[in-house]
CSV table of C-alpha atoms in Angstrom, one decimal:
chain,number,residue,atom,x,y,z
A,1,MET,CA,-36.7,-27.9,-30.8
A,2,TRP,CA,-35.6,-31.4,-30.2
A,3,GLY,CA,-34.9,-30.7,-26.6
A,4,LEU,CA,-38.3,-29.1,-26.1
A,5,SER,CA,-39.9,-32.1,-28.0
A,6,ALA,CA,-38.1,-34.6,-25.6
A,7,ILE,CA,-39.3,-32.6,-22.6
A,8,THR,CA,-42.8,-32.6,-23.7
A,9,GLN,CA,-43.0,-36.2,-24.6
A,10,THR,CA,-41.4,-37.3,-21.3
A,11,GLU,CA,-43.8,-35.0,-19.5
A,12,TRP,CA,-46.8,-36.9,-20.9
A,13,ALA,CA,-45.2,-40.3,-20.3
A,14,ALA,CA,-44.6,-39.4,-16.7
A,15,ARG,CA,-48.4,-38.8,-16.2
A,16,LYS,CA,-49.1,-42.2,-17.3
A,17,THR,CA,-47.2,-44.4,-14.8
A,18,CYS,CA,-47.2,-48.0,-15.8
A,19,PRO,CA,-49.7,-49.7,-13.5
A,20,ALA,CA,-47.4,-52.8,-13.3
A,21,PHE,CA,-44.4,-50.9,-11.9
A,22,HIS,CA,-43.6,-51.3,-8.2
A,23,ALA,CA,-40.8,-49.8,-6.4
A,24,ASP,CA,-38.9,-49.9,-3.1
A,25,ALA,CA,-39.8,-46.1,-2.4
A,26,VAL,CA,-41.6,-43.2,-3.6
A,27,VAL,CA,-39.3,-40.2,-3.9
A,28,VAL,CA,-40.7,-36.8,-3.8
A,29,LEU,CA,-38.5,-34.0,-4.9
A,30,GLY,CA,-38.8,-30.7,-3.2
A,31,ALA,CA,-40.2,-27.2,-4.5
A,32,MET,CA,-40.9,-24.0,-3.2
A,33,VAL,CA,-42.4,-24.0,0.4
A,34,LEU,CA,-44.2,-21.1,2.3
A,35,PRO,CA,-43.7,-20.8,5.9
A,36,GLN,CA,-44.5,-24.1,7.5
A,37,ARG,CA,-46.5,-25.4,4.6
A,38,PRO,CA,-45.9,-26.6,0.9
A,39,SER,CA,-46.6,-24.3,-2.1
A,40,ARG,CA,-49.5,-25.5,-4.3
A,41,GLU,CA,-47.2,-27.1,-6.8
A,42,LEU,CA,-45.4,-29.2,-4.1
A,43,GLN,CA,-48.7,-30.0,-2.6
A,44,ALA,CA,-49.9,-31.4,-5.9
A,45,ARG,CA,-46.6,-33.6,-5.9
A,46,LEU,CA,-47.2,-34.9,-2.5
A,47,ASP,CA,-50.8,-35.7,-3.0
A,48,HIS,CA,-49.8,-37.7,-6.2
A,49,ALA,CA,-47.1,-39.5,-4.0
A,50,ILE,CA,-49.7,-40.4,-1.3
A,51,GLN,CA,-51.9,-41.8,-4.0
A,52,LEU,CA,-49.2,-44.0,-5.4
A,53,TRP,CA,-48.5,-45.2,-1.7
A,54,ARG,CA,-52.2,-46.0,-1.4
A,55,GLU,CA,-52.2,-48.0,-4.4
A,56,GLN,CA,-49.1,-49.9,-2.8
A,57,ARG,CA,-46.8,-49.0,-5.6
A,58,ALA,CA,-44.2,-48.5,-2.8
A,59,PRO,CA,-44.1,-49.0,0.9
A,60,VAL,CA,-42.3,-45.9,2.1
A,61,PHE,CA,-41.8,-42.3,1.0
A,62,MET,CA,-38.3,-40.6,0.6
A,63,VAL,CA,-38.4,-36.7,0.7
A,64,SER,CA,-35.7,-34.6,-0.7
A,65,GLY,CA,-35.3,-30.9,-0.8
A,66,GLY,CA,-33.4,-27.8,0.6
A,67,GLY,CA,-34.0,-24.7,2.7
A,68,ARG,CA,-33.7,-24.0,6.4
A,69,GLY,CA,-36.1,-23.0,9.3
A,70,VAL,CA,-39.7,-22.6,8.5
A,71,ARG,CA,-38.8,-23.1,4.7
A,72,ASP,CA,-37.0,-26.4,5.2
A,73,GLU,CA,-38.6,-28.5,2.5
A,74,ILE,CA,-37.7,-32.0,4.0
A,75,ARG,CA,-39.4,-30.9,7.3
A,76,VAL,CA,-42.5,-29.2,5.6
A,77,MET,CA,-43.1,-32.2,3.3
A,78,THR,CA,-42.7,-34.7,6.2
A,79,ARG,CA,-45.3,-32.7,8.4
A,80,TYR,CA,-47.6,-32.6,5.3
A,81,LEU,CA,-47.5,-36.4,4.9
A,82,LEU,CA,-48.0,-36.9,8.7
A,83,ASP,CA,-51.1,-34.8,8.5
A,84,GLN,CA,-52.5,-36.8,5.7
A,85,GLY,CA,-52.2,-39.9,7.8
A,86,VAL,CA,-48.9,-41.4,6.6
A,87,PRO,CA,-47.1,-43.2,9.4
A,88,GLY,CA,-43.8,-41.6,10.5
A,89,PRO,CA,-41.8,-44.9,10.1
A,90,CYS,CA,-42.8,-44.7,6.4
A,91,ILE,CA,-41.2,-41.3,5.8
A,92,LEU,CA,-37.5,-41.1,5.2
A,93,PRO,CA,-35.4,-38.0,4.6
A,94,CYS,CA,-33.2,-38.0,1.3
A,95,GLY,CA,-30.9,-35.1,1.7
A,96,PRO,CA,-29.1,-32.8,1.0
A,97,GLY,CA,-31.2,-31.9,-1.9
A,98,ARG,CA,-30.8,-28.4,-3.0
A,99,ASN,CA,-31.3,-29.1,-6.6
A,100,THR,CA,-32.2,-32.2,-8.8
A,101,TRP,CA,-28.5,-33.5,-9.2
A,102,GLU,CA,-27.8,-33.1,-5.5
A,103,SER,CA,-31.2,-34.9,-4.6
A,104,LEU,CA,-30.5,-37.9,-6.9
A,105,CYS,CA,-27.0,-38.1,-5.7
A,106,SER,CA,-28.3,-38.4,-2.2
A,107,LEU,CA,-30.6,-41.1,-3.4
A,108,GLN,CA,-27.8,-43.0,-5.0
A,109,ARG,CA,-25.9,-42.8,-1.7
A,110,LEU,CA,-28.7,-43.9,0.6
A,111,GLN,CA,-30.1,-46.7,-1.6
A,112,GLN,CA,-27.6,-49.2,-0.3
A,113,ARG,CA,-28.1,-48.1,3.4
A,114,TYR,CA,-31.9,-48.7,3.1
A,115,GLY,CA,-31.5,-51.8,1.0
A,116,MET,CA,-33.4,-50.4,-2.0
A,117,CYS,CA,-32.9,-50.5,-5.7
A,118,ARG,CA,-36.1,-49.3,-7.6
A,119,PHE,CA,-37.7,-46.0,-7.1
A,120,VAL,CA,-40.7,-43.9,-8.3
A,121,VAL,CA,-39.6,-40.4,-8.4
A,122,VAL,CA,-42.4,-37.9,-8.2
A,123,SER,CA,-42.1,-34.3,-9.5
A,124,SER,CA,-43.9,-31.9,-11.9
A,125,GLY,CA,-44.2,-33.2,-15.4
A,126,TYR,CA,-42.0,-30.7,-17.1
A,127,HIS,CA,-39.2,-31.9,-14.8
A,128,ALA,CA,-39.3,-35.7,-15.8
A,129,ALA,CA,-36.7,-35.5,-18.8
A,130,ARG,CA,-34.0,-34.1,-16.7
A,131,ILE,CA,-34.6,-36.4,-13.7
A,132,ALA,CA,-34.6,-39.5,-16.1
A,133,TRP,CA,-31.4,-38.3,-17.7
A,134,ILE,CA,-29.6,-37.7,-14.4
A,135,SER,CA,-30.9,-41.0,-13.0
A,136,LYS,CA,-29.3,-42.8,-16.0
A,137,GLN,CA,-26.0,-41.0,-15.5
A,138,LEU,CA,-26.1,-42.2,-11.8
A,139,GLY,CA,-27.0,-45.7,-12.5
A,140,LEU,CA,-30.3,-45.5,-10.7
A,141,GLU,CA,-33.5,-47.5,-11.7
A,142,VAL,CA,-36.1,-45.0,-11.7
A,143,VAL,CA,-39.6,-44.4,-13.2
A,144,VAL,CA,-40.7,-40.8,-13.0
A,145,SER,CA,-44.3,-40.1,-12.1
A,146,ALA,CA,-46.0,-36.7,-12.3
A,147,PRO,CA,-49.5,-35.5,-11.3
A,148,ARG,CA,-52.0,-35.1,-14.1
A,149,TRP,CA,-52.7,-31.6,-12.9
A,150,THR,CA,-50.5,-29.0,-11.1
A,151,PRO,CA,-51.2,-25.1,-10.8
A,152,GLU,CA,-48.2,-24.5,-13.1
A,153,SER,CA,-49.6,-27.0,-15.7
A,154,GLN,CA,-52.8,-25.0,-15.8
A,155,HIS,CA,-51.2,-21.8,-17.1
A,156,LYS,CA,-49.9,-22.1,-20.6
A,157,LEU,CA,-47.2,-19.3,-20.4
A,158,THR,CA,-45.9,-20.5,-17.1
A,159,LEU,CA,-45.8,-24.1,-18.3
A,160,GLN,CA,-43.8,-23.2,-21.5
A,161,ARG,CA,-41.4,-21.0,-19.4
A,162,GLN,CA,-40.8,-23.9,-17.0
A,163,ARG,CA,-40.1,-26.2,-20.1
A,164,LEU,CA,-37.5,-23.8,-21.4
A,165,ARG,CA,-36.1,-23.5,-18.0
A,166,GLU,CA,-35.7,-27.2,-17.9
A,167,LEU,CA,-34.1,-27.4,-21.4
A,168,ILE,CA,-31.4,-24.8,-20.3
A,169,ALA,CA,-30.8,-26.6,-17.2
A,170,TRP,CA,-30.7,-30.0,-18.9
A,171,GLN,CA,-28.1,-28.6,-21.6
A,172,ARG,CA,-26.0,-27.1,-18.9
A,173,LEU,CA,-25.8,-30.7,-17.2
A,174,ARG,CA,-25.0,-32.4,-20.4
A,175,LEU,CA,-22.1,-29.8,-21.0
A,176,TRP,CA,-20.9,-30.2,-17.4
A,177,GLN,CA,-20.7,-34.0,-17.9
A,178,ALA,CA,-18.8,-33.6,-21.2
A,179,VAL,CA,-16.3,-31.4,-19.8
A,180,ARG,CA,-15.9,-33.7,-16.9
A,181,ALA,CA,-15.5,-36.7,-19.2
A,182,ARG,CA,-12.7,-35.1,-21.0
A,183,ILE,CA,-10.8,-33.7,-17.8
A,184,ALA,CA,-10.8,-36.9,-16.1
A,185,PRO,CA,-8.6,-38.9,-18.5
A,186,ALA,CA,-6.3,-36.0,-18.9
A,187,SER,CA,-5.8,-35.7,-15.1
A,188,ALA,CA,-5.0,-39.4,-14.9
A,189,ARG,CA,-2.2,-39.3,-17.5
A,190,PRO,CA,1.4,-38.8,-16.0
A,191,ARG,CA,2.5,-35.2,-16.1
A,192,GLY,CA,4.3,-34.6,-19.5
A,193,ALA,CA,2.8,-37.6,-21.3
A,194,ALA,CA,1.9,-37.0,-24.8
A,195,THR,CA,-1.7,-37.4,-26.1
A,196,VAL,CA,-1.7,-40.1,-28.8
A,197,PRO,CA,-4.8,-40.5,-30.8
A,198,ALA,CA,-6.4,-43.9,-30.9
A,199,HIS,CA,-6.4,-43.9,-34.8
A,200,PRO,CA,-4.9,-41.4,-37.3
A,201,THR,CA,-8.3,-40.5,-38.5
A,202,ALA,CA,-9.8,-40.2,-35.0
A,203,GLN,CA,-11.6,-36.8,-34.6
A,204,PRO,CA,-12.3,-35.3,-31.1
A,205,ALA,CA,-15.8,-35.9,-29.9
A,206,LYS,CA,-18.2,-33.0,-29.8
A,207,ASP,CA,-20.3,-32.7,-28.1
A,208,ARG,CA,-23.8,-28.1,-13.4
A,209,PRO,CA,-26.7,-28.4,-11.8
A,210,ALA,CA,-29.3,-25.6,-11.5
A,211,LYS,CA,-31.6,-24.9,-8.8
A,212,ASP,CA,-35.2,-26.2,-9.2
């Protein structure tokens, strides 16, 4: 229940992007594409990103996604932005991006190349909590912004299903990170070294990426 509540609260917050926030780029995360054109959900993301660009929130776009051929998300998104009057030099590819984790890792890798540090990441609202969490893990300075309306948000059952899917994907990522954190120190110890607790009363801490 806590996870679903966090997803819902972050979703609403993402639909109310702070008007004072300005970034180095608007990053659009991919979604399903039809042959040669974006799906309606992805089109809503792109139209929202264009509006932010026209409001001068950021000077350029970065488009991230996966796929190949006529379903290459980056190519389809780039074509759509060009058709809407966005100049070619204002569109930068950010790949690979077959899932959210990979897209944001690509953004982390490219930010120094492009001399950028602040980003507005555009996706559907239910996706905001996971984007924010991954960005924090990667040390990215990000504000998540979502369209007020998308086709999926208008269907209650579809929206609840997507929120549940996000919760599962988010928890898988948290578990994956926890496992990595426990394995890394162990692999760094010399072979045969004993594990000594930091304190006699210390207790073990309790505590990858899914395709979008």
